[in-house]
Amino acid sequence: MIATTTVDLANLVEQNRFSRQLYYALHSFEIVIPPLRARRSSIPSLIFTRLNSLKKRFSYSLKIDDDALAQLVAYSWPGNDFELNSIIENIAISSDNGHIRLSNLPDYLFAERPGLETASSLLPASLTFTAIEKEAIIHAARVTSGRVQEMSQLLNIGRTTLWRKMKQYDIDASQFKRKHLD
């Protein structure tokens, strides 16, 4: 029998929330597979394997642009292989003539996921508050493709405040809009 879980069964056994007998029956041979975010180098091969499988299933050629592949590798994949396979199938089906471009990827793949990097690892110690604030606004513009409402939500500030700060730092949200290549 092969079983998989995303919870710590040993901890549940200690809390008497999972059967000790079943735990030991399942735990006779354990294979630990790290999450995708911990093995990013395997993501391209998983993507190409999935694309080849879909190519056979749908009987048409599939190709992916380098920038789309890079974005898929950069994403944190909280849903691991299940999420990756689902996304690849969805974008393959919705792509134009089997050509997967950056514009085919769902918007949330461009959003920063918590826990990947700490703020201190992203920002040099010499930055002033003003520079950090400006960089945060620019980052929010990139992540949201310049959509001001989403930027204000991401930054947790009002739209009026955001507009004022964008004017202060001479930031034009429209320059961050992604171009769709249709």
Short mmCIF file of C-alpha atoms in Angstrom, two decimals:
data_model
loop_
_atom_site.label_atom_id
_atom_site.label_comp_id
_atom_site.label_asym_id
_atom_site.label_seq_id
_atom_site.Cartn_x
_atom_site.Cartn_y
_atom_site.Cartn_z
CA MET A 1 0.00 0.00 0.00
CA ILE A 2 1.22 3.50 -0.86
CA ALA A 3 -0.14 6.46 1.08
CA THR A 4 0.65 10.15 1.04
CA THR A 5 -0.03 12.96 3.46
CA THR A 6 0.85 16.58 4.05
CA VAL A 7 0.44 16.37 7.84
CA ASP A 8 2.81 15.08 10.50
CA LEU A 9 1.22 11.73 11.39
CA ALA A 10 3.75 11.00 14.14
CA ASN A 11 2.67 14.19 15.88
CA LEU A 12 -0.99 13.23 15.50
CA VAL A 13 -0.25 9.81 17.02
CA GLU A 14 1.36 11.52 20.03
CA GLN A 15 -1.77 13.67 20.41
CA ASN A 16 -3.98 10.54 20.16
CA ARG A 17 -5.60 11.99 17.03
CA PHE A 18 -4.41 9.20 14.70
CA SER A 19 -4.35 5.45 15.25
CA ARG A 20 -0.93 4.24 16.43
CA GLN A 21 -1.53 0.81 14.88
CA LEU A 22 -2.45 2.29 11.49
CA TYR A 23 0.51 4.67 11.68
CA TYR A 24 3.00 1.81 12.14
CA ALA A 25 1.31 -0.26 9.44
CA LEU A 26 1.69 2.64 6.99
CA HIS A 27 5.12 3.68 8.22
CA SER A 28 7.00 0.47 7.41
CA PHE A 29 8.89 2.18 4.57
CA GLU A 30 8.91 5.97 4.39
CA ILE A 31 9.87 8.01 1.34
CA VAL A 32 10.18 11.73 2.01
CA ILE A 33 9.68 13.91 -1.05
CA PRO A 34 10.60 17.55 -0.41
CA PRO A 35 8.18 20.26 -1.60
CA LEU A 36 8.69 21.69 -5.09
CA ARG A 37 9.95 25.00 -3.69
CA ALA A 38 12.88 23.04 -2.18
CA ARG A 39 13.72 21.32 -5.47
CA ARG A 40 13.21 24.02 -8.09
CA SER A 41 15.77 22.44 -10.41
CA SER A 42 13.35 19.56 -11.04
CA ILE A 43 10.46 21.83 -12.06
CA PRO A 44 11.42 22.21 -15.77
CA SER A 45 11.69 18.44 -16.23
CA LEU A 46 8.32 17.94 -14.48
CA ILE A 47 6.79 20.55 -16.79
CA PHE A 48 8.22 18.96 -19.94
CA THR A 49 7.12 15.51 -18.79
CA ARG A 50 3.59 16.81 -18.24
CA LEU A 51 3.60 18.59 -21.62
CA ASN A 52 4.69 15.38 -23.37
CA SER A 53 1.90 13.49 -21.64
CA LEU A 54 -0.62 16.11 -22.76
CA LYS A 55 0.82 16.07 -26.28
CA LYS A 56 0.05 12.35 -26.53
CA ARG A 57 -3.38 12.81 -24.97
CA PHE A 58 -4.47 15.73 -27.16
CA SER A 59 -2.47 14.83 -30.29
CA TYR A 60 -1.00 18.27 -30.85
CA SER A 61 2.38 19.86 -30.27
CA LEU A 62 3.00 21.95 -27.16
CA LYS A 63 5.84 24.38 -26.55
CA ILE A 64 6.60 26.85 -23.77
CA ASP A 65 8.48 30.15 -23.93
CA ASP A 66 11.56 30.56 -21.75
CA ASP A 67 10.07 33.48 -19.78
CA ALA A 68 6.92 31.46 -19.00
CA LEU A 69 9.08 28.53 -17.87
CA ALA A 70 11.18 30.86 -15.69
CA GLN A 71 8.04 32.24 -14.04
CA LEU A 72 6.77 28.73 -13.33
CA VAL A 73 10.11 27.83 -11.74
CA ALA A 74 10.04 31.02 -9.61
CA TYR A 75 6.58 30.30 -8.18
CA SER A 76 6.46 28.74 -4.67
CA TRP A 77 4.01 25.88 -5.53
CA PRO A 78 2.18 25.50 -2.20
CA GLY A 79 0.06 22.78 -3.84
CA ASN A 80 3.21 20.96 -5.01
CA ASP A 81 3.00 18.49 -7.93
CA PHE A 82 -0.81 18.45 -7.91
CA GLU A 83 -0.95 22.21 -8.42
CA LEU A 84 1.82 22.14 -11.03
CA ASN A 85 0.12 19.44 -13.10
CA SER A 86 -3.23 21.20 -12.89
CA ILE A 87 -1.77 24.55 -13.97
CA ILE A 88 0.18 23.00 -16.86
CA GLU A 89 -2.92 21.23 -18.15
CA ASN A 90 -5.05 24.38 -17.86
CA ILE A 91 -2.58 26.64 -19.64
CA ALA A 92 -1.87 24.01 -22.31
CA ILE A 93 -5.58 23.77 -23.09
CA SER A 94 -6.09 27.54 -23.10
CA SER A 95 -2.91 28.35 -25.06
CA ASP A 96 -2.98 29.54 -28.65
CA ASN A 97 -2.01 26.66 -30.96
CA GLY A 98 -0.19 24.87 -28.14
CA HIS A 99 2.23 27.77 -27.63
CA ILE A 100 2.44 28.63 -23.92
CA ARG A 101 3.44 32.24 -23.34
CA LEU A 102 3.90 34.30 -20.19
CA SER A 103 0.51 35.90 -20.88
CA ASN A 104 -1.17 32.46 -20.61
CA LEU A 105 -0.14 32.06 -16.96
CA PRO A 106 -2.71 32.84 -14.25
CA ASP A 107 -2.16 36.18 -12.50
CA TYR A 108 -1.64 34.62 -9.08
CA LEU A 109 1.57 32.95 -10.32
CA PHE A 110 3.07 36.45 -10.40
CA ALA A 111 2.09 37.28 -6.82
CA GLU A 112 4.66 36.93 -4.09
CA ARG A 113 3.98 34.07 -1.71
CA PRO A 114 4.85 34.48 1.98
CA GLY A 115 7.78 32.55 3.36
CA LEU A 116 9.96 32.43 0.27
CA GLU A 117 12.28 35.25 1.20
CA THR A 118 12.39 37.55 4.17
CA ALA A 119 12.36 41.30 3.69
CA SER A 120 15.88 41.52 5.13
CA SER A 121 17.21 39.17 2.45
CA LEU A 122 15.69 41.35 -0.27
CA LEU A 123 16.71 44.81 0.94
CA PRO A 124 20.19 46.15 1.62
CA ALA A 125 20.68 47.67 5.08
CA SER A 126 21.70 51.05 3.61
CA LEU A 127 18.25 51.81 2.15
CA THR A 128 16.28 54.68 3.62
CA PHE A 129 12.60 54.38 4.53
CA THR A 130 11.72 56.47 1.47
CA ALA A 131 13.66 54.12 -0.82
CA ILE A 132 12.06 51.06 0.79
CA GLU A 133 8.59 52.59 0.42
CA LYS A 134 9.25 53.40 -3.25
CA GLU A 135 10.56 49.87 -3.91
CA ALA A 136 7.50 48.38 -2.19
CA ILE A 137 5.20 50.37 -4.48
CA ILE A 138 7.19 49.34 -7.56
CA HIS A 139 7.12 45.70 -6.43
CA ALA A 140 3.35 45.89 -5.90
CA ALA A 141 2.97 47.39 -9.38
CA ARG A 142 4.96 44.51 -10.89
CA VAL A 143 3.05 41.84 -8.99
CA THR A 144 -0.37 43.29 -9.88
CA SER A 145 0.50 44.43 -13.41
CA GLY A 146 -0.13 48.02 -12.36
CA ARG A 147 -3.70 47.50 -11.15
CA VAL A 148 -3.99 50.26 -8.53
CA GLN A 149 -6.88 48.71 -6.56
CA GLU A 150 -4.88 45.47 -6.12
CA MET A 151 -1.71 47.44 -5.36
CA SER A 152 -3.46 49.31 -2.55
CA GLN A 153 -4.80 46.04 -1.12
CA LEU A 154 -1.38 44.38 -1.33
CA LEU A 155 0.28 47.37 0.37
CA ASN A 156 -2.59 47.72 2.84
CA ILE A 157 -3.03 51.45 2.14
CA GLY A 158 -5.88 53.47 0.66
CA ARG A 159 -6.01 54.18 -3.05
CA THR A 160 -5.80 57.95 -2.47
CA THR A 161 -2.67 57.49 -0.36
CA LEU A 162 -1.21 55.19 -3.00
CA TRP A 163 -1.91 57.71 -5.80
CA ARG A 164 -0.26 60.48 -3.74
CA LYS A 165 2.83 58.34 -3.08
CA MET A 166 3.03 57.24 -6.72
CA LYS A 167 2.99 60.92 -7.73
CA GLN A 168 5.60 61.72 -5.06
CA TYR A 169 7.93 58.98 -6.36
CA ASP A 170 7.05 59.56 -10.03
CA ILE A 171 5.74 56.01 -10.50
CA ASP A 172 3.41 55.37 -13.45
CA ALA A 173 1.37 52.20 -12.80
CA SER A 174 0.50 51.85 -16.49
CA GLN A 175 4.12 51.04 -17.35
CA PHE A 176 3.75 47.78 -15.39
CA LYS A 177 0.79 46.43 -17.35
CA ARG A 178 1.64 43.08 -18.96
CA LYS A 179 1.21 42.93 -22.70
CA HIS A 180 -0.85 40.00 -23.98
CA LEU A 181 0.69 38.45 -27.08
CA ASP A 182 -2.42 37.33 -28.96
#
